[in-house]
Amino acid sequence: MSIYPWQKQQWNLVYQRYRRGNIPHSLLLAGPNGLGKFEFSRHVASMLQCRQPDEQGHSCGQCKGCLLLKAGTHPDMHVVTPEEDSKTIKIDQIRKLCDVMAGKPQLGGYRVAIINPAGAMNINAANGLLKTLEEPGSNTVIMLVCSRPGALPATIRSRCQKVVFQAPDFEISKEWLKNHHVNSDFPLLLGLAQGAPLEALACINEGRLEDRGVFIKEFTGLKQGIQNPLEMADIWKKKHPEYCIHWMMTWVMDLIRLKSAVGMDRLINNDSSEHLQPLAKQLDLKNLFKFLDKCQSGVQQMTTQVNVQLLLEDLFITWIKTR
C-alpha cells in the first residue's frame, strides 16, 4: 500500500505528528472526491497498526498487525459506512463504534476508526460521536473522510485536526493517468473530474465519458423541443443521476464563462464549443446563475432519500424555461 503522488504533503504532516508521539485523536480528511482520501486513511491506519513501519512511516506488510489488516480481521480496525440501501450513517452504528472505541486496543497498539463519508452521518449520529471526540480513549485515532466538511456540525469540525486535500496540478494528474494507460482528451477529462485523478480514471473505466456525450446531446435537445423531459428523467434516473446534475452544472458554468468573456481555453466542455457559443448569446446571465443554484440544490438533495425522477424532471423543465 502506498500513498498517491499528490498526497505527500498530507502524509508528511500526519507522519511527523506520529513520529513525535502526538498524533491527533481525531483527523478530518477534507477535500473533493476522487483524491483518494479513504485510501489515505487506510494508509495511516496501516502505519499505526504495523509493529515495524519504515522510516517514512510505511507499513512493513509482514507483521501480525499488517497481516490481520490485509485479511480484514484486525480487531482494532473499524470502518463505518452507510448500511446497504441507505445513504446515511445512523446513530446505532455510531453508538456501537463509540462503545468499541472506549475500550483498550486488543493488540496493544492503536485502536483506529474510519468514518466514510463522514457527511453521511445524520444529526443524531453526529451528536452521538461528540463525546468520543471530546474524551477519546488512549491510543485511539478516529478519521473522518469528508468531501463537504462545511456540512458537518461545527462541534464536530472543531474537535478534529483538519488535513486538507486539493486537486493536484494538471501535469501531475496527466502523468499519473498516462501511467495508468489513459490516453484521452486530458483537459476535458480532468475538467469534468474537477481535477481529481481518481475520478478521471473512474470516468474512463466506467464509460462515463461516452454516457456524458449521450446526455449532453439529449440535454441540448430539450431546448430544441426534440426531447421529452419526463421520458428523459425516467431514463437517466436509472443510470447516473448524480453525474447528470454534475454534467448540467459544467454546461451552465461554461455558458456563464462565455457570457463573462472568458477565453475558450477555460471551457470544461471544450468539445462542444460550437453548441455553447450560440446558446450563450440567447440566455440571460442572471437566469443561468439561478439554474446553477438549482443544480447545486439538486446535488444536496441527492444525498437524501429524494425522488430522483421528480428531481430530474424539475431540473429538465426548469432548463427548458430558462431564457
Tab-separated table of C-alpha atoms in Angstrom:
chain	number	residue	atom	x	y	z
A	1	MET	CA	0.000	0.000	0.000
A	2	SER	CA	1.354	3.422	-0.936
A	3	ILE	CA	0.087	6.972	-0.984
A	4	TYR	CA	-0.697	8.812	-4.207
A	5	PRO	CA	1.869	11.296	-5.577
A	6	TRP	CA	-0.338	14.283	-4.687
A	7	GLN	CA	-0.643	13.212	-1.024
A	8	LYS	CA	2.987	13.642	0.033
A	9	GLN	CA	2.442	16.888	1.934
A	10	GLN	CA	-0.537	15.484	3.847
A	11	TRP	CA	1.333	12.281	4.620
A	12	ASN	CA	4.333	14.188	5.951
A	13	LEU	CA	2.055	16.237	8.221
A	14	VAL	CA	0.457	13.144	9.775
A	15	TYR	CA	3.669	11.112	9.917
A	16	GLN	CA	5.637	13.836	11.703
A	17	ARG	CA	2.935	14.041	14.378
A	18	TYR	CA	3.023	10.244	14.726
A	19	ARG	CA	6.818	10.243	14.941
A	20	ARG	CA	6.731	12.851	17.715
A	21	GLY	CA	4.176	10.749	19.581
A	22	ASN	CA	1.387	13.336	19.417
A	23	ILE	CA	-0.789	12.225	16.526
A	24	PRO	CA	-4.259	13.772	16.973
A	25	HIS	CA	-7.024	11.573	18.332
A	26	SER	CA	-9.307	12.760	15.525
A	27	LEU	CA	-8.465	13.708	11.944
A	28	LEU	CA	-10.802	15.325	9.425
A	29	LEU	CA	-9.604	14.353	5.936
A	30	ALA	CA	-11.275	17.024	3.826
A	31	GLY	CA	-11.311	17.614	0.090
A	32	PRO	CA	-13.105	16.826	-3.170
A	33	ASN	CA	-13.992	13.284	-4.168
A	34	GLY	CA	-11.532	11.433	-6.368
A	35	LEU	CA	-8.359	12.322	-4.465
A	36	GLY	CA	-8.001	9.075	-2.510
A	37	LYS	CA	-8.841	10.350	0.981
A	38	PHE	CA	-10.233	6.979	2.080
A	39	GLU	CA	-7.159	5.174	0.747
A	40	PHE	CA	-5.031	7.718	2.633
A	41	SER	CA	-6.913	6.931	5.844
A	42	ARG	CA	-6.235	3.217	5.316
A	43	HIS	CA	-2.557	4.011	4.854
A	44	VAL	CA	-2.498	5.953	8.127
A	45	ALA	CA	-4.230	3.019	9.815
A	46	SER	CA	-1.642	0.598	8.454
A	47	MET	CA	1.156	2.771	9.859
A	48	LEU	CA	-0.499	2.904	13.283
A	49	GLN	CA	-1.081	-0.842	13.438
A	50	CYS	CA	2.221	-2.002	11.974
A	51	ARG	CA	4.796	-3.188	14.507
A	52	GLN	CA	7.753	-2.034	12.448
A	53	PRO	CA	6.942	0.745	9.974
A	54	ASP	CA	9.900	2.066	7.978
A	55	GLU	CA	11.478	5.476	8.478
A	56	GLN	CA	8.879	7.118	6.219
A	57	GLY	CA	6.052	5.542	8.207
A	58	HIS	CA	5.065	2.964	5.606
A	59	SER	CA	3.937	-0.393	6.976
A	60	CYS	CA	6.114	-3.481	6.620
A	61	GLY	CA	3.325	-5.694	5.286
A	62	GLN	CA	4.677	-8.741	7.133
A	63	CYS	CA	3.990	-8.353	10.867
A	64	LYS	CA	0.909	-9.683	12.640
A	65	GLY	CA	-0.858	-6.305	12.523
A	66	CYS	CA	-0.261	-5.923	8.778
A	67	LEU	CA	-1.394	-9.467	8.011
A	68	LEU	CA	-4.582	-9.019	10.039
A	69	LEU	CA	-5.285	-5.736	8.255
A	70	LYS	CA	-4.735	-7.385	4.892
A	71	ALA	CA	-7.150	-10.168	5.846
A	72	GLY	CA	-9.719	-7.653	7.112
A	73	THR	CA	-9.746	-9.240	10.579
A	74	HIS	CA	-7.783	-6.758	12.695
A	75	PRO	CA	-9.710	-6.413	15.984
A	76	ASP	CA	-8.638	-2.775	16.447
A	77	MET	CA	-9.610	-1.573	12.985
A	78	HIS	CA	-13.156	-0.295	12.444
A	79	VAL	CA	-14.698	1.226	9.300
A	80	VAL	CA	-18.158	2.797	9.409
A	81	THR	CA	-20.029	3.381	6.152
A	82	PRO	CA	-23.719	3.755	5.288
A	83	GLU	CA	-25.603	0.494	5.618
A	84	GLU	CA	-26.685	-1.275	2.455
A	85	ASP	CA	-29.521	0.508	0.614
A	86	SER	CA	-29.033	3.604	2.784
A	87	LYS	CA	-27.328	6.919	2.166
A	88	THR	CA	-26.904	7.751	5.854
A	89	ILE	CA	-24.797	6.601	8.784
A	90	LYS	CA	-27.193	6.111	11.674
A	91	ILE	CA	-26.988	6.658	15.408
A	92	ASP	CA	-26.909	2.911	16.172
A	93	GLN	CA	-23.780	2.499	14.056
A	94	ILE	CA	-22.051	5.352	15.878
A	95	ARG	CA	-23.133	4.103	19.312
A	96	LYS	CA	-21.656	0.712	18.513
A	97	LEU	CA	-18.428	2.335	17.341
A	98	CYS	CA	-18.177	4.531	20.440
A	99	ASP	CA	-18.636	1.510	22.723
A	100	VAL	CA	-15.806	-0.283	20.953
A	101	MET	CA	-13.505	2.752	20.952
A	102	ALA	CA	-13.975	3.247	24.706
A	103	GLY	CA	-12.043	0.035	25.423
A	104	LYS	CA	-8.343	-0.694	25.196
A	105	PRO	CA	-6.720	-1.916	21.966
A	106	GLN	CA	-6.772	-5.699	21.881
A	107	LEU	CA	-3.322	-5.979	20.302
A	108	GLY	CA	-1.718	-3.277	22.416
A	109	GLY	CA	-1.210	-0.732	19.631
A	110	TYR	CA	-3.726	1.797	18.334
A	111	ARG	CA	-7.464	1.433	18.034
A	112	VAL	CA	-8.426	3.047	14.715
A	113	ALA	CA	-11.791	4.046	13.262
A	114	ILE	CA	-12.596	5.444	9.818
A	115	ILE	CA	-15.976	7.064	9.134
A	116	ASN	CA	-16.552	7.297	5.386
A	117	PRO	CA	-18.147	9.502	4.279
A	118	ALA	CA	-18.499	11.490	7.480
A	119	GLY	CA	-21.050	13.734	5.766
A	120	ALA	CA	-23.406	10.746	5.656
A	121	MET	CA	-23.920	10.893	9.430
A	122	ASN	CA	-27.362	12.180	10.304
A	123	ILE	CA	-27.584	14.781	13.062
A	124	ASN	CA	-28.224	12.204	15.763
A	125	ALA	CA	-25.226	10.156	14.683
A	126	ALA	CA	-23.001	13.242	14.614
A	127	ASN	CA	-24.138	14.248	18.103
A	128	GLY	CA	-23.547	10.697	19.286
A	129	LEU	CA	-19.924	10.904	18.166
A	130	LEU	CA	-19.196	14.097	20.094
A	131	LYS	CA	-18.458	12.523	23.481
A	132	THR	CA	-15.928	10.131	21.972
A	133	LEU	CA	-14.228	13.005	20.146
A	134	GLU	CA	-14.154	15.033	23.372
A	135	GLU	CA	-12.923	12.174	25.560
A	136	PRO	CA	-11.131	9.679	23.314
A	137	GLY	CA	-9.651	6.554	24.800
A	138	SER	CA	-5.892	6.096	24.986
A	139	ASN	CA	-4.148	5.203	21.721
A	140	THR	CA	-7.288	5.998	19.764
A	141	VAL	CA	-7.401	7.620	16.324
A	142	ILE	CA	-10.683	8.420	14.554
A	143	MET	CA	-10.543	9.597	10.952
A	144	LEU	CA	-13.488	11.334	9.307
A	145	VAL	CA	-13.379	11.284	5.495
A	146	CYS	CA	-15.419	14.133	4.053
A	147	SER	CA	-15.841	15.908	0.712
A	148	ARG	CA	-18.009	18.697	2.185
A	149	PRO	CA	-16.667	19.493	5.662
A	150	GLY	CA	-18.862	22.577	5.859
A	151	ALA	CA	-21.882	20.270	6.033
A	152	LEU	CA	-20.603	18.729	9.270
A	153	PRO	CA	-21.721	20.312	12.557
A	154	ALA	CA	-19.262	22.917	13.811
A	155	THR	CA	-18.967	20.948	17.061
A	156	ILE	CA	-17.556	18.005	15.089
A	157	ARG	CA	-15.179	20.103	12.976
A	158	SER	CA	-13.771	21.951	15.986
A	159	ARG	CA	-12.732	18.689	17.648
A	160	CYS	CA	-10.736	17.392	14.680
A	161	GLN	CA	-7.343	18.198	13.223
A	162	LYS	CA	-8.117	19.101	9.624
A	163	VAL	CA	-5.989	17.627	6.832
A	164	VAL	CA	-6.868	19.315	3.530
A	165	PHE	CA	-6.599	17.608	0.141
A	166	GLN	CA	-6.658	19.578	-3.100
A	167	ALA	CA	-6.629	18.597	-6.749
A	168	PRO	CA	-3.028	18.305	-7.974
A	169	ASP	CA	-1.509	20.326	-10.787
A	170	PHE	CA	-2.675	19.381	-14.260
A	171	GLU	CA	0.661	17.883	-15.298
A	172	ILE	CA	0.845	15.665	-12.191
A	173	SER	CA	-2.642	14.346	-12.880
A	174	LYS	CA	-1.930	13.874	-16.577
A	175	GLU	CA	1.279	11.935	-15.881
A	176	TRP	CA	-0.441	9.718	-13.316
A	177	LEU	CA	-3.284	8.953	-15.726
A	178	LYS	CA	-0.807	8.143	-18.514
A	179	ASN	CA	0.919	5.701	-16.159
A	180	HIS	CA	-2.479	4.030	-15.756
A	181	HIS	CA	-2.843	3.602	-19.530
A	182	VAL	CA	-5.234	6.504	-20.054
A	183	ASN	CA	-4.901	8.265	-23.382
A	184	SER	CA	-7.663	10.829	-23.658
A	185	ASP	CA	-8.535	14.492	-24.062
A	186	PHE	CA	-6.944	15.344	-20.723
A	187	PRO	CA	-8.270	18.929	-20.424
A	188	LEU	CA	-11.819	17.645	-20.998
A	189	LEU	CA	-11.405	14.579	-18.791
A	190	LEU	CA	-9.830	16.419	-15.864
A	191	GLY	CA	-12.204	19.348	-16.277
A	192	LEU	CA	-15.195	17.041	-15.907
A	193	ALA	CA	-13.475	15.344	-12.948
A	194	GLN	CA	-12.731	18.728	-11.312
A	195	GLY	CA	-9.020	17.928	-11.476
A	196	ALA	CA	-9.320	14.740	-9.396
A	197	PRO	CA	-7.201	11.951	-10.952
A	198	LEU	CA	-9.114	9.014	-9.429
A	199	GLU	CA	-12.418	10.496	-10.570
A	200	ALA	CA	-10.960	10.934	-14.053
A	201	LEU	CA	-9.828	7.305	-14.099
A	202	ALA	CA	-13.283	6.179	-12.981
A	203	CYS	CA	-14.822	8.228	-15.806
A	204	ILE	CA	-12.787	6.194	-18.283
A	205	ASN	CA	-13.181	2.780	-16.659
A	206	GLU	CA	-16.936	3.135	-16.143
A	207	GLY	CA	-17.641	4.528	-19.590
A	208	ARG	CA	-18.897	7.799	-18.178
A	209	LEU	CA	-17.336	9.891	-20.941
A	210	GLU	CA	-19.483	8.099	-23.505
A	211	ASP	CA	-22.580	8.434	-21.301
A	212	ARG	CA	-21.865	12.119	-20.857
A	213	GLY	CA	-21.733	12.570	-24.642
A	214	VAL	CA	-25.169	10.970	-24.990
A	215	PHE	CA	-26.562	13.004	-22.097
A	216	ILE	CA	-25.289	16.345	-23.410
A	217	LYS	CA	-26.812	15.613	-26.826
A	218	GLU	CA	-30.181	14.896	-25.190
A	219	PHE	CA	-29.848	17.840	-22.783
A	220	THR	CA	-29.326	20.272	-25.664
A	221	GLY	CA	-32.312	18.636	-27.352
A	222	LEU	CA	-34.566	19.758	-24.501
A	223	LYS	CA	-34.413	23.393	-25.593
A	224	GLN	CA	-34.887	22.380	-29.205
A	225	GLY	CA	-38.117	20.586	-28.290
A	226	ILE	CA	-36.904	17.212	-29.563
A	227	GLN	CA	-36.526	15.637	-26.111
A	228	ASN	CA	-39.316	14.947	-23.631
A	229	PRO	CA	-38.175	15.950	-20.099
A	230	LEU	CA	-40.302	13.297	-18.380
A	231	GLU	CA	-39.081	10.484	-20.599
A	232	MET	CA	-35.501	11.700	-20.300
A	233	ALA	CA	-35.748	11.780	-16.497
A	234	ASP	CA	-37.119	8.228	-16.490
A	235	ILE	CA	-34.118	7.014	-18.485
A	236	TRP	CA	-31.358	8.848	-16.611
A	237	LYS	CA	-32.647	8.176	-13.095
A	238	LYS	CA	-31.599	4.556	-13.743
A	239	LYS	CA	-28.128	5.470	-14.969
A	240	HIS	CA	-26.054	8.206	-13.350
A	241	PRO	CA	-28.454	10.812	-11.910
A	242	GLU	CA	-25.757	12.403	-9.743
A	243	TYR	CA	-23.437	12.700	-12.734
A	244	CYS	CA	-26.255	14.100	-14.868
A	245	ILE	CA	-26.569	17.008	-12.458
A	246	HIS	CA	-22.800	17.491	-12.485
A	247	TRP	CA	-22.747	17.486	-16.310
A	248	MET	CA	-25.543	20.065	-16.344
A	249	MET	CA	-23.552	22.219	-13.944
A	250	THR	CA	-20.418	22.110	-16.103
A	251	TRP	CA	-22.558	23.045	-19.138
A	252	VAL	CA	-24.092	26.019	-17.382
A	253	MET	CA	-20.754	27.110	-15.908
A	254	ASP	CA	-19.309	27.131	-19.429
A	255	LEU	CA	-22.226	29.294	-20.606
A	256	ILE	CA	-21.526	31.678	-17.722
A	257	ARG	CA	-17.851	31.795	-18.725
A	258	LEU	CA	-18.784	32.664	-22.293
A	259	LYS	CA	-21.214	35.351	-21.109
A	260	SER	CA	-18.392	36.748	-18.968
A	261	ALA	CA	-15.990	36.842	-21.947
A	262	VAL	CA	-13.676	34.187	-20.505
A	263	GLY	CA	-11.328	32.606	-23.041
A	264	MET	CA	-12.369	29.466	-24.901
A	265	ASP	CA	-9.417	27.626	-23.355
A	266	ARG	CA	-11.169	27.873	-19.968
A	267	LEU	CA	-14.201	25.851	-21.056
A	268	ILE	CA	-14.720	22.459	-19.424
A	269	ASN	CA	-16.790	21.089	-22.318
A	270	ASN	CA	-14.152	22.037	-24.861
A	271	ASP	CA	-15.559	19.534	-27.358
A	272	SER	CA	-18.898	21.358	-27.513
A	273	SER	CA	-17.957	24.984	-28.119
A	274	GLU	CA	-19.989	25.068	-31.368
A	275	HIS	CA	-23.141	24.359	-29.315
A	276	LEU	CA	-22.240	26.536	-26.343
A	277	GLN	CA	-21.383	29.780	-28.172
A	278	PRO	CA	-24.739	30.397	-29.908
A	279	LEU	CA	-26.631	29.254	-26.815
A	280	ALA	CA	-24.743	31.700	-24.607
A	281	LYS	CA	-25.956	34.579	-26.779
A	282	GLN	CA	-29.586	33.584	-26.212
A	283	LEU	CA	-29.563	33.260	-22.410
A	284	ASP	CA	-29.569	35.818	-19.605
A	285	LEU	CA	-26.624	35.662	-17.200
A	286	LYS	CA	-28.813	36.115	-14.117
A	287	ASN	CA	-31.037	33.210	-15.159
A	288	LEU	CA	-28.016	30.991	-15.732
A	289	PHE	CA	-26.871	31.647	-12.163
A	290	LYS	CA	-30.370	30.816	-10.910
A	291	PHE	CA	-30.312	27.492	-12.751
A	292	LEU	CA	-26.811	26.760	-11.429
A	293	ASP	CA	-28.098	27.345	-7.888
A	294	LYS	CA	-30.951	24.924	-8.584
A	295	CYS	CA	-28.464	22.284	-9.758
A	296	GLN	CA	-26.375	22.772	-6.628
A	297	SER	CA	-29.507	22.276	-4.554
A	298	GLY	CA	-30.089	19.078	-6.523
A	299	VAL	CA	-26.636	17.834	-5.560
A	300	GLN	CA	-27.542	18.330	-1.895
A	301	GLN	CA	-30.853	16.547	-2.352
A	302	MET	CA	-29.133	13.539	-3.926
A	303	THR	CA	-27.577	12.790	-0.517
A	304	THR	CA	-31.078	12.278	0.902
A	305	GLN	CA	-33.929	9.881	0.106
A	306	VAL	CA	-35.133	12.155	-2.674
A	307	ASN	CA	-37.434	11.070	-5.503
A	308	VAL	CA	-34.840	11.124	-8.297
A	309	GLN	CA	-37.428	11.028	-11.083
A	310	LEU	CA	-39.148	14.181	-9.802
A	311	LEU	CA	-35.833	15.911	-9.130
A	312	LEU	CA	-34.587	15.363	-12.689
A	313	GLU	CA	-37.977	16.284	-14.181
A	314	ASP	CA	-37.904	19.569	-12.263
A	315	LEU	CA	-34.376	20.374	-13.431
A	316	PHE	CA	-35.074	19.498	-17.064
A	317	ILE	CA	-38.328	21.503	-17.181
A	318	THR	CA	-36.646	24.463	-15.479
A	319	TRP	CA	-33.858	24.336	-18.063
A	320	ILE	CA	-36.381	24.411	-20.919
A	321	LYS	CA	-37.928	27.542	-19.364
A	322	THR	CA	-34.586	29.266	-18.725
A	323	ARG	CA	-34.171	32.201	-21.066
